Short mmCIF file of C-alpha atoms in Angstrom, two decimals:
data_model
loop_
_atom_site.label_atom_id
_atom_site.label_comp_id
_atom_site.label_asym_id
_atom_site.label_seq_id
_atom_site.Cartn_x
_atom_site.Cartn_y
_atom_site.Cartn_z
CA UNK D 1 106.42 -89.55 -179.13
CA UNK D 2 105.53 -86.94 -176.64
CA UNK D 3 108.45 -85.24 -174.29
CA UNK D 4 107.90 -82.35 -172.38
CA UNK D 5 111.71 -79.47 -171.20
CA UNK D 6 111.42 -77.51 -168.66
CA UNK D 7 113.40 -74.46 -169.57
CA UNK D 8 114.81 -73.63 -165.83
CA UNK D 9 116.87 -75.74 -163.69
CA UNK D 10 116.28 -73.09 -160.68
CA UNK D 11 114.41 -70.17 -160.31
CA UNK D 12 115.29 -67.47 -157.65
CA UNK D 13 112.46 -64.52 -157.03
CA UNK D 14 111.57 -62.07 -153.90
CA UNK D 15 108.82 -62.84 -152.06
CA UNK D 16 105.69 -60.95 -153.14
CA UNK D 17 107.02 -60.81 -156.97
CA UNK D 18 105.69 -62.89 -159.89
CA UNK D 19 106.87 -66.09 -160.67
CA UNK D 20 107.25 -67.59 -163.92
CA UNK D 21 108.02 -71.12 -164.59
CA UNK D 22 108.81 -72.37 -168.25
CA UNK D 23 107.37 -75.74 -170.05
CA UNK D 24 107.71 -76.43 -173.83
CA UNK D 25 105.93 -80.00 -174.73
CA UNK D 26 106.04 -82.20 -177.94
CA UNK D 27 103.16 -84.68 -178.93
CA UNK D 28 101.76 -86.06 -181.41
CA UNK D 29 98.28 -85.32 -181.00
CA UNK D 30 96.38 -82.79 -178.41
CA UNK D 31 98.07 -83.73 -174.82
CA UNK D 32 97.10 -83.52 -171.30
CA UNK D 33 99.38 -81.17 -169.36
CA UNK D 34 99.34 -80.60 -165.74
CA UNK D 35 101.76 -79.44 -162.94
CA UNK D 36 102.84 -80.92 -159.79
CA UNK D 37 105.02 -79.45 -156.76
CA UNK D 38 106.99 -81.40 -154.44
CA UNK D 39 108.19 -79.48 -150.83
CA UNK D 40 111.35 -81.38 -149.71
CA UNK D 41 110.88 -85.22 -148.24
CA UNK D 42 106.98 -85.04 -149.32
CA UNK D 43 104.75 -86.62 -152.20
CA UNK D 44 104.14 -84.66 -155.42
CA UNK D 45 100.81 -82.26 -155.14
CA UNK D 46 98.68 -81.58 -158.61
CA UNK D 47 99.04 -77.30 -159.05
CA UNK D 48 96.62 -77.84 -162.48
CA UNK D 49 95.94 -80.01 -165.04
CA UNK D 50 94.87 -79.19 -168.82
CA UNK D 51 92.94 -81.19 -170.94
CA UNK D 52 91.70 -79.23 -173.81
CA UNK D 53 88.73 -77.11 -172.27
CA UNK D 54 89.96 -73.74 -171.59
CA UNK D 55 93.65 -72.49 -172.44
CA UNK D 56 93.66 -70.89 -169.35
CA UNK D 57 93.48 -73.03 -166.11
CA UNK D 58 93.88 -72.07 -162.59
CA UNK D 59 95.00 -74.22 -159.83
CA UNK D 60 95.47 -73.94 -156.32
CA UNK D 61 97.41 -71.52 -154.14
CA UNK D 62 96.97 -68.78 -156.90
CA UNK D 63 98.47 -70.60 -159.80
CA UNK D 64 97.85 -70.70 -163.07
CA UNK D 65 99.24 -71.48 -166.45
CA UNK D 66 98.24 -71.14 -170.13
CA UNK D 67 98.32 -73.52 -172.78
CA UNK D 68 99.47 -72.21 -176.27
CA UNK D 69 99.55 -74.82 -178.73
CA UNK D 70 101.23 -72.29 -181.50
CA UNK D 71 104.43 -71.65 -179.28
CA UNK D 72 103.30 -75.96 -177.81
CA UNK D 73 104.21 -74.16 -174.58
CA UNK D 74 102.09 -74.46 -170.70
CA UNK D 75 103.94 -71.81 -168.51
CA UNK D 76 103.27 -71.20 -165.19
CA UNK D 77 102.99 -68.45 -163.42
CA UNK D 78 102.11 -66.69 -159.24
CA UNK D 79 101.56 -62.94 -159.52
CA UNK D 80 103.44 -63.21 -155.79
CA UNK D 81 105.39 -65.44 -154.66
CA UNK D 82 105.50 -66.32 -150.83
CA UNK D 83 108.14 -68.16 -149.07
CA UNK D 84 105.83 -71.08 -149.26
CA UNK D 85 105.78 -71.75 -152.59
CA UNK D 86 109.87 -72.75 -152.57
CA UNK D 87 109.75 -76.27 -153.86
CA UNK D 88 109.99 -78.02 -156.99
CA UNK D 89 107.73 -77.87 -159.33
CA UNK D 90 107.40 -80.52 -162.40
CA UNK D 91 105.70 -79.95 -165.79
CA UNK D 92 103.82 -83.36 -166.92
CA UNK D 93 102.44 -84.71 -170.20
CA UNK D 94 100.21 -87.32 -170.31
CA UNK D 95 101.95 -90.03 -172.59
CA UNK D 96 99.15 -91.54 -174.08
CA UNK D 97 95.37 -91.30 -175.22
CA UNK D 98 94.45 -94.75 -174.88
CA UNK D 99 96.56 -95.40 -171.56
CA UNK D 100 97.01 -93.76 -168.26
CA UNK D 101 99.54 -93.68 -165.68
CA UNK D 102 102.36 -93.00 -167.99
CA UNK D 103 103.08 -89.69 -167.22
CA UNK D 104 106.69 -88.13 -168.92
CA UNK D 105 107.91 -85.73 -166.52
CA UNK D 106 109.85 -82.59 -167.45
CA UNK D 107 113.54 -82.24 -165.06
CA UNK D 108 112.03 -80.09 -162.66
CA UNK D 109 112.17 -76.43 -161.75
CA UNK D 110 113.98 -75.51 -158.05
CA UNK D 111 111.65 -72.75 -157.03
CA UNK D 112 114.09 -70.50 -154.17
CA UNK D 113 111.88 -67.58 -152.58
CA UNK D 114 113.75 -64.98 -150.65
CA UNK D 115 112.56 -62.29 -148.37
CA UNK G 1 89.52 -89.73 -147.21
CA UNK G 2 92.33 -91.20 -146.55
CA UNK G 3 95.23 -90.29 -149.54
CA UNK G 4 97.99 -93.14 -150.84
CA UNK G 5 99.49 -94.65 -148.37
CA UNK G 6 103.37 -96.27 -149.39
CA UNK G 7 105.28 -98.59 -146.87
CA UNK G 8 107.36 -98.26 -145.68
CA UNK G 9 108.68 -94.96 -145.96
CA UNK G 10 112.38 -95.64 -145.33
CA UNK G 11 114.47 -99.05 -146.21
CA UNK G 12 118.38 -100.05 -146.52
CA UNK G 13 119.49 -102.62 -148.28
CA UNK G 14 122.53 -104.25 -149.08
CA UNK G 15 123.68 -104.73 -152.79
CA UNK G 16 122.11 -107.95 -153.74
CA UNK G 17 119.16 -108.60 -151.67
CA UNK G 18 115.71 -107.68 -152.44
CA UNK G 19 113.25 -105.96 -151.49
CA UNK G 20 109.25 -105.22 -151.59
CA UNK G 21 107.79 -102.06 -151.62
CA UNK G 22 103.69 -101.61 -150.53
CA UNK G 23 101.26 -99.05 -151.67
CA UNK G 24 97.55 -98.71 -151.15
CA UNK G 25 95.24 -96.41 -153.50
CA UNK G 26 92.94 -94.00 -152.79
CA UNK G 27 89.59 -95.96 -152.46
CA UNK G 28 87.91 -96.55 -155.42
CA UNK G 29 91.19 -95.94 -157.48
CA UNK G 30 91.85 -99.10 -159.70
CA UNK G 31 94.88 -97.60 -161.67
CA UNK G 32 98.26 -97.74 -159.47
CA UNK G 33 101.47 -96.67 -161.42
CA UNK G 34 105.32 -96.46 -160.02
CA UNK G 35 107.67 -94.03 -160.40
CA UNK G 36 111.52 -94.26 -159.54
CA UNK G 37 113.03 -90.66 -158.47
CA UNK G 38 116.90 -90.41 -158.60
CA UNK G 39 118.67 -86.70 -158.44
CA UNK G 40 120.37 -87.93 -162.02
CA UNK G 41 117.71 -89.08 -163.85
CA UNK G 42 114.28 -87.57 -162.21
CA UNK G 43 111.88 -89.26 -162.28
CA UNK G 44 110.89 -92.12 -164.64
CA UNK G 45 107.68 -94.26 -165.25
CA UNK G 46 108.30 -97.77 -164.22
CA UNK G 47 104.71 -99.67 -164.89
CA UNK G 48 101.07 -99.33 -164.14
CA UNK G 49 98.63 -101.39 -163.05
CA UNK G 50 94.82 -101.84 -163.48
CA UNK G 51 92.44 -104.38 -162.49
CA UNK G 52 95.27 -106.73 -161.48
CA UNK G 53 96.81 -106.64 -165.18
CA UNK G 54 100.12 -104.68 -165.98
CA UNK G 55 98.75 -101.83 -169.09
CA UNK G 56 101.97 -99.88 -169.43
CA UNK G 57 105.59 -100.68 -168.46
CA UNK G 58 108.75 -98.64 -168.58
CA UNK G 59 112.66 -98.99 -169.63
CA UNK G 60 113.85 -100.95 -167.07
CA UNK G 61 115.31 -104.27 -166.31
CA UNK G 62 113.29 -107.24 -165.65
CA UNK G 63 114.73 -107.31 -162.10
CA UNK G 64 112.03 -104.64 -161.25
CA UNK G 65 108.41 -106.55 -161.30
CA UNK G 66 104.81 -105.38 -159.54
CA UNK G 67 101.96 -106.72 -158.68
CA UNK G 68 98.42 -105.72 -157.64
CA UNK G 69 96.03 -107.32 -155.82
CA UNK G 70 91.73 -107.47 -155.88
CA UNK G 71 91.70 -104.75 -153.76
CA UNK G 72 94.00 -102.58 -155.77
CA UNK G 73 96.60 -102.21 -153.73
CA UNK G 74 100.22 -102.86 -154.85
CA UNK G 75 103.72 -103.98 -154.11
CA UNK G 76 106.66 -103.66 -156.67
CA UNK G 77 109.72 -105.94 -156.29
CA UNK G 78 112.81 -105.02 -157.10
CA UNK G 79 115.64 -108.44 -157.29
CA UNK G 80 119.14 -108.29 -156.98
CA UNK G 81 119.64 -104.85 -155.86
CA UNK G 82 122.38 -102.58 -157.12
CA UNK G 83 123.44 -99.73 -155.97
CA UNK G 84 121.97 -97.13 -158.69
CA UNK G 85 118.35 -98.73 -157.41
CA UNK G 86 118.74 -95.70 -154.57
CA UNK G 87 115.80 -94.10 -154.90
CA UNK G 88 112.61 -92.55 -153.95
CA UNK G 89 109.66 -94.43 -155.30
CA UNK G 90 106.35 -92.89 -155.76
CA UNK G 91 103.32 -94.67 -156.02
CA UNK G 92 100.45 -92.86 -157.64
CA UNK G 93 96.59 -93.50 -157.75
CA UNK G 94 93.86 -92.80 -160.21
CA UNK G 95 90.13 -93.53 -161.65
CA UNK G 96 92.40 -93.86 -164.90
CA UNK G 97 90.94 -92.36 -167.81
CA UNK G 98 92.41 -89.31 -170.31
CA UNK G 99 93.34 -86.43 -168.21
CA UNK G 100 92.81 -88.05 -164.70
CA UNK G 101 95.36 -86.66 -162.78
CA UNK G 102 97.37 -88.77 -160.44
CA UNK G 103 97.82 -88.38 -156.46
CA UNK G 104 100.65 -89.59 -155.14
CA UNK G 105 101.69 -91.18 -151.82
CA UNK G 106 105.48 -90.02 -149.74
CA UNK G 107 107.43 -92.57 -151.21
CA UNK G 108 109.75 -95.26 -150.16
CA UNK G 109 113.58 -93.95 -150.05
CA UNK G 110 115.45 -96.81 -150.67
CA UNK G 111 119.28 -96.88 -150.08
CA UNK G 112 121.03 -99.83 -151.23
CA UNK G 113 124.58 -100.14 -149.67
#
């Protein structure tokens, strides 16, 4: 079975500091990871997605996040945060090898940004 | 090119009826999924389609059933309404395949009253 906590309900950080977001998955085997955002009333919007090439992966709007499978932890982090980027932001595992479209999404992380 | 489109993006509905919900794919996407978002449970898988055939399905009741047609678009169908089936409902498109990410459409907000 694969799951996937988000550690923080809501995050509150200035605008220009870094931002650190906190995802801790469980699978079975090696998972695909990614992140979305959601800004109120709109669709979710893919930050990054890891799928076993580089531990590392950058998205968009200066996002990134690093896959450690010791600590079976994909963080993400914004070395500044700008009043833009207050939204929620969900941390995703891909439920299956042999199946998509059932995606297990984490509770979600309120992202405030204050000037 | 044009993203996923979901209609319509705002419905109310009284406790009992039913009601169909729309979504067209990106083009060339064959893999449509549904998702129900509620502020208590977040959001939840509720079944995806490919080709016309239904590969996964999620834990909930029978009342809530999809379809999807040749040209991959879909509709799910939710019977009998209640008044816990307020939601948002995403509908998300893919080329399907491991590590395809999905892009999703606005949503329907449904309130059932």
């Amino acid at each position: 079975a694969q799951s996937v906590t988000q550690l923080d309900s809501h995050v509150s950080v200035s605008e220009g500091t870094p931002v650190l977001l906190r995802c801790n998955y469980s699978s079975s085997y090696s998972p695909s990871l990614f992140w979305y955002v959601q800004h109120p009333n709109k669709g979710l919007q893919l930050l990054l997605k890891y799928t076993s090439a580089a531990t590392l992966v950058k998205g968009i709007n200066g996002f990134e996040a690093e896959f450690k499978k010791s600590e079976t932890s994909f963080h993400l982090t914004k070395p500044s945060a700008h009043m833009s980027d207050a939204a929620e932001y969900f941390c995703v595992v891909s439920l299956s090898t042999d199946s998509w479209g059932k995606f297990q999404f984490g509770a979600g992380t309120q992202v405030v940004v204050t000037p | 090119k044009a993203g996923v489109t979901q209609t319509p993006r705002y419905l109310i509905k009284t406790r009992g009826q039913q009601v169909t919900l729309s979504c067209s794919p990106i083009s060339g996407h064959r893999s449509v999924s549904w998702y129900q978002q509620t502020p208590g449970q977040g959001l939840q898988f509720l079944f995806e389609y490919f080709s016309e055939t239904q590969r996964n399905k999620g834990n909930f009741p029978g009342r809530f059933s999809g379809r999807q047609f040749s040209n991959s678009r879909s509709e799910m169908n939710v019977s009998t309404l209640e008044l816990g089936d307020s939601a948002l409902y995403l509908c998300a498109s893919a080329t399907r395949g491991v590590g395809t990410e999905a892009f999703f459409g606005q949503g329907t907000r449904l309130t059932v009253v």
